[in-house]
Coordinates of N, CA, C and O in Angstrom, one line a residue:
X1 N -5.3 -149.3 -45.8 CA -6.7 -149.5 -46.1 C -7.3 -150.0 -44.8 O -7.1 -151.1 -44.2
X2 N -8.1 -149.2 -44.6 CA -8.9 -149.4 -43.1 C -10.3 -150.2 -42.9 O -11.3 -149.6 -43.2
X3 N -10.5 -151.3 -42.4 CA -12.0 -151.3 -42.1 C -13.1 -150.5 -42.1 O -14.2 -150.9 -42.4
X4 N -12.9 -149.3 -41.7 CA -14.1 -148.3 -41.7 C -14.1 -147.7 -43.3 O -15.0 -146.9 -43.7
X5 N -13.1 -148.3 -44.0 CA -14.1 -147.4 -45.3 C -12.9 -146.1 -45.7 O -13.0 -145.5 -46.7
X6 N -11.9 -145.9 -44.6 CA -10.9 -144.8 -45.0 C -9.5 -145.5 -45.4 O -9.3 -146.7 -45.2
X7 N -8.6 -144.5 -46.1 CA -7.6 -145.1 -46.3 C -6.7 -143.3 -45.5 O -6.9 -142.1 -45.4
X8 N -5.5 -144.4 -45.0 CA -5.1 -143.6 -43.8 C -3.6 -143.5 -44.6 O -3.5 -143.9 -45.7
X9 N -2.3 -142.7 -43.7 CA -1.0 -142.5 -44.5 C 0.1 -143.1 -43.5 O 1.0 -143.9 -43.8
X10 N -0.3 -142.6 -42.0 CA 0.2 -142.5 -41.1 C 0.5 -143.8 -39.8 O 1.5 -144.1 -39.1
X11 N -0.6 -144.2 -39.8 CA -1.4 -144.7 -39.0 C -2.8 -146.0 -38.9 O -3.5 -145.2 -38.2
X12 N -3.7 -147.1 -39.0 CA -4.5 -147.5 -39.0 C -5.5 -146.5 -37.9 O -5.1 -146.2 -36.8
X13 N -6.7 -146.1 -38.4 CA -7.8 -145.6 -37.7 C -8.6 -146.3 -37.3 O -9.6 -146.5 -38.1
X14 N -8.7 -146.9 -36.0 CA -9.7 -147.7 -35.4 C -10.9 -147.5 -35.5 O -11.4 -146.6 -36.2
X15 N -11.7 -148.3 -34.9 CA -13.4 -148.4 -35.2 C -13.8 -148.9 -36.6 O -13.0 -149.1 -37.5
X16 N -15.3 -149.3 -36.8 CA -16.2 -149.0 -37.9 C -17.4 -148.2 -37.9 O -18.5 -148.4 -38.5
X17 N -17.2 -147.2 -36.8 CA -18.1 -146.4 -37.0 C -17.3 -145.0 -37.7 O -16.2 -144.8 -37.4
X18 N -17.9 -144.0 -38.8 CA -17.7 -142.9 -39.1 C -17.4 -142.1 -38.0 O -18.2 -142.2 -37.0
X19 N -16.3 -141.2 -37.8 CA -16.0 -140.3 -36.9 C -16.7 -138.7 -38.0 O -17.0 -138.6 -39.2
X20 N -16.5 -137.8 -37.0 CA -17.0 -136.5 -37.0 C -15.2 -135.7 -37.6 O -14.1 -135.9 -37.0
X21 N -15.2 -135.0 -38.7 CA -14.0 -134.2 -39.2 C -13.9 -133.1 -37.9 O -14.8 -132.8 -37.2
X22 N -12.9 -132.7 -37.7 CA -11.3 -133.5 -37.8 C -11.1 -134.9 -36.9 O -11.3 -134.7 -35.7
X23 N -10.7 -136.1 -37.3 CA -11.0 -137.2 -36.4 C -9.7 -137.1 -35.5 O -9.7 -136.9 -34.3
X24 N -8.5 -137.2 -36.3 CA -7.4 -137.1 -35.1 C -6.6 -135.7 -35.1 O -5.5 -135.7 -34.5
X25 N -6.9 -134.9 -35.5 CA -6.2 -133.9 -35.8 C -5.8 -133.8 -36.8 O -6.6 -133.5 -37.7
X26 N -4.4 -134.0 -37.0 CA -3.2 -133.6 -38.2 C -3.5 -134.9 -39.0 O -3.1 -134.9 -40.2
X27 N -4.2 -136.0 -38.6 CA -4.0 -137.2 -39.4 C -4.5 -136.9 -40.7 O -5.7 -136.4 -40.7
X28 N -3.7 -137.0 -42.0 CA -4.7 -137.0 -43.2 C -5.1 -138.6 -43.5 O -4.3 -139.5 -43.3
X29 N -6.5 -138.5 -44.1 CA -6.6 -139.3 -44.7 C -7.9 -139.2 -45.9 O -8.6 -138.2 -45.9
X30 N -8.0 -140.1 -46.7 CA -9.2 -139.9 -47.9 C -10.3 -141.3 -47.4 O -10.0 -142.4 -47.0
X31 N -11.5 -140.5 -47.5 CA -12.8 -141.1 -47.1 C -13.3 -142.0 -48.3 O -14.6 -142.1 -48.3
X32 N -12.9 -142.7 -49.3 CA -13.7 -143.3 -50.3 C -15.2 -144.1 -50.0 O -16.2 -144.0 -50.9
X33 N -15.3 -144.5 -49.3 CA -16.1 -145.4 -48.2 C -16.4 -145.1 -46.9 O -16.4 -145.8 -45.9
X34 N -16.6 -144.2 -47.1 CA -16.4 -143.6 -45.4 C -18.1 -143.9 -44.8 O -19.1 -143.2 -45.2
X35 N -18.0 -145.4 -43.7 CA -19.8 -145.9 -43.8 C -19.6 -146.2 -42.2 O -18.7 -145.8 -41.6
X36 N -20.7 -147.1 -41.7 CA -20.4 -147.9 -40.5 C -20.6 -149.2 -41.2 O -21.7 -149.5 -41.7
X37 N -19.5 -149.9 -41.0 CA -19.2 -151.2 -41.8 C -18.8 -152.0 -41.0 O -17.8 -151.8 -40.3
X38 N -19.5 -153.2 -40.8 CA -19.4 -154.1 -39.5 C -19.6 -155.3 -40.4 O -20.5 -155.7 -41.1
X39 N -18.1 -156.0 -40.3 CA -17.8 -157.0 -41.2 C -17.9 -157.9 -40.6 O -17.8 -158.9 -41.3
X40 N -18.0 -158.0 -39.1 CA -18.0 -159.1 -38.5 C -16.6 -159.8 -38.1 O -16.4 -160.8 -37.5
X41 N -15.4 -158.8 -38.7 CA -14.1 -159.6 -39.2 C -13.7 -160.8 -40.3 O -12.7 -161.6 -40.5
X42 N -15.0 -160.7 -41.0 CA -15.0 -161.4 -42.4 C -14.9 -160.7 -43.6 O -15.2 -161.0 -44.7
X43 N -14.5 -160.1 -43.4 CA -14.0 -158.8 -44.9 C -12.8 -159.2 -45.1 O -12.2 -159.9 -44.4
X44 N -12.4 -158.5 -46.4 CA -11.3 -158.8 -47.4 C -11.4 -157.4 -47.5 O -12.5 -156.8 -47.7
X45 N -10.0 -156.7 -47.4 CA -9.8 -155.2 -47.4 C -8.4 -155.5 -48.4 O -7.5 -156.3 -48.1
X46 N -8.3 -154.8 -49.6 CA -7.2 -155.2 -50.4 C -7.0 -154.3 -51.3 O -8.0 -153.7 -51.8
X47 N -5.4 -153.8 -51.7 CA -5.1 -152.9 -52.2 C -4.2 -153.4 -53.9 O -3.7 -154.5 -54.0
X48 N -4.0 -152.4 -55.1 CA -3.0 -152.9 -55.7 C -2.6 -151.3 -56.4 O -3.3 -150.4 -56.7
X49 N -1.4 -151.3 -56.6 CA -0.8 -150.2 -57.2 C -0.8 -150.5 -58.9 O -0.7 -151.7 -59.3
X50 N -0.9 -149.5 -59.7 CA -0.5 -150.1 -61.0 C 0.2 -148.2 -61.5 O -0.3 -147.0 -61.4
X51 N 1.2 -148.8 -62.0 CA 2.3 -147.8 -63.0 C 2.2 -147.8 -64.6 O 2.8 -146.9 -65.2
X52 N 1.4 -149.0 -65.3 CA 1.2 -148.6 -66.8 C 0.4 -149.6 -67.1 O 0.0 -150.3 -66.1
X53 N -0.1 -149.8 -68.5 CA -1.5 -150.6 -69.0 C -2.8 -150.0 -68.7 O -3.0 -148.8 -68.5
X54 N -3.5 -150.9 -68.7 CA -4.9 -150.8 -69.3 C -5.8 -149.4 -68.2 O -6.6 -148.6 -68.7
X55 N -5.5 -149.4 -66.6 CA -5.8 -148.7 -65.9 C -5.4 -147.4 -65.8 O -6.2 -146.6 -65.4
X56 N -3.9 -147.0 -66.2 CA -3.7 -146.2 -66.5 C -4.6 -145.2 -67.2 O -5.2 -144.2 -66.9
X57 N -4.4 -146.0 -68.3 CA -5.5 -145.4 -69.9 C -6.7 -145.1 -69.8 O -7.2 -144.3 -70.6
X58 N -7.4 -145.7 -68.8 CA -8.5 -145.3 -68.1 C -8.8 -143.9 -67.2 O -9.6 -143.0 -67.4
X59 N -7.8 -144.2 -66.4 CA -7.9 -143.1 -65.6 C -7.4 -141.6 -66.5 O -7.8 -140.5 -66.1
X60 N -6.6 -141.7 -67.3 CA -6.3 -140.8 -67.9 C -7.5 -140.0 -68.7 O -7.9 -138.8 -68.8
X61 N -7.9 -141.4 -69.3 CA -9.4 -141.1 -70.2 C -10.5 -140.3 -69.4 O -11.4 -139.6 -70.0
X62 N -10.5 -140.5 -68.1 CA -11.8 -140.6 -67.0 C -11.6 -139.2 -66.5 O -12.4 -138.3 -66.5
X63 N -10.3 -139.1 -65.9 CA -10.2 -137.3 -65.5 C -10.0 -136.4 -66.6 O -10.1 -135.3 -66.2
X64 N -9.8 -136.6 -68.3 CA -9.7 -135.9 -69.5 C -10.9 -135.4 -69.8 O -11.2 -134.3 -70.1
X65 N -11.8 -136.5 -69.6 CA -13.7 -136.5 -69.8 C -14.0 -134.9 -69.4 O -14.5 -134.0 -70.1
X66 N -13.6 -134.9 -67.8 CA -14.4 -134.3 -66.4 C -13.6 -132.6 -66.7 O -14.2 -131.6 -66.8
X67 N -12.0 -133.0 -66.7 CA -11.5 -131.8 -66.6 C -10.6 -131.6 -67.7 O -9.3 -131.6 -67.6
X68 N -11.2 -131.3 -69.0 CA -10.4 -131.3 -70.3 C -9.3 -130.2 -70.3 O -8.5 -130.4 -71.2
X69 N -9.1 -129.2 -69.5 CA -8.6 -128.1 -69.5 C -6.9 -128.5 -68.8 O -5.8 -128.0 -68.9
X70 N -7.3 -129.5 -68.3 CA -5.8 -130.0 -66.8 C -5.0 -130.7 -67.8 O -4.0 -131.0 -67.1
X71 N -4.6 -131.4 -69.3 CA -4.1 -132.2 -69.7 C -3.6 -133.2 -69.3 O -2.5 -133.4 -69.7
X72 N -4.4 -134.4 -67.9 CA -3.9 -134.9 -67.3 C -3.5 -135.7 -67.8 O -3.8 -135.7 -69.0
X73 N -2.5 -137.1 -67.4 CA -2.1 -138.3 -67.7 C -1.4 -138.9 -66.5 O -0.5 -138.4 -66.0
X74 N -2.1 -140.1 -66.2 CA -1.6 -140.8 -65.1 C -0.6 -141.0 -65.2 O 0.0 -140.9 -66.3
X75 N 0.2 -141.5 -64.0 CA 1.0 -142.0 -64.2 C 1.3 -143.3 -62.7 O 2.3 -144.0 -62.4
X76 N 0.5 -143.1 -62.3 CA 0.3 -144.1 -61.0 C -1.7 -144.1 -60.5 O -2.4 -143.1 -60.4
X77 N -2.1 -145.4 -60.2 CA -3.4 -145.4 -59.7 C -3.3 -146.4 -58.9 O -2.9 -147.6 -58.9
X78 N -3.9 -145.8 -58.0 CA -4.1 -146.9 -56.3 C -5.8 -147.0 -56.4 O -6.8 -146.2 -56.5
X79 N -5.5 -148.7 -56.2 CA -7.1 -148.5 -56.5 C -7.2 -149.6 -55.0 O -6.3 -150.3 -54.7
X80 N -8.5 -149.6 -54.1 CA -8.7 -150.4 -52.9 C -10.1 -150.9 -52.9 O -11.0 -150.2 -53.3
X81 N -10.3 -152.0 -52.5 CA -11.4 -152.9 -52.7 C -11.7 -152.9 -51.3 O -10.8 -153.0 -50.5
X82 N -13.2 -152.9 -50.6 CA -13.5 -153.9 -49.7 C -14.2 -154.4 -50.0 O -15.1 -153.9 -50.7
X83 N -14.4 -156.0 -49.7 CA -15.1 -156.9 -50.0 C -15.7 -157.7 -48.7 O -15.1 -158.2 -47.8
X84 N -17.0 -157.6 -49.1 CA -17.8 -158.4 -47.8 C -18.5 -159.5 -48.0 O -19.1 -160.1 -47.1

């Protein structure tokens, strides 16, 4: 979970400015927040995994909604907060 708003696999991606696609090449990563976010270094960047309960059932519910055809069912959700 990066300051800028990306979450990376490989690597931390410097800056808080948005870079231009492809930023490092091969690096993958998912843009959820993808902003110029200048925390000052007062931010709270925080992650939690969850494998069963209430989130699960949610997310299961939430992509069933959108894509009834996929019979999805979670079974892991990464969810990431930043907080400023």
């Amino acid at each position: 979970v990066n300051n800028n708003g990306l979450l990376t696999f490989n690597q931390a991606l410097p800056g808080a400015q948005p870079y231009p696609f492809p930023t490092y090449g091969t690096e993958d990563y998912i843009a959820p927040l993808w902003t110029d976010l200048n925390d000052f270094g007062m931010g709270v960047y925080s992650y939690k995994q969850y494998t069963n309960g209430s989130v699960l059932t949610r997310a299961t519910r939430d992509i069933n909604q959108y894509f009834p055809q996929r019979a999805f069912t979670a079974s892991w959700v990464f969810v990431a907060t930043w907080d400023f």
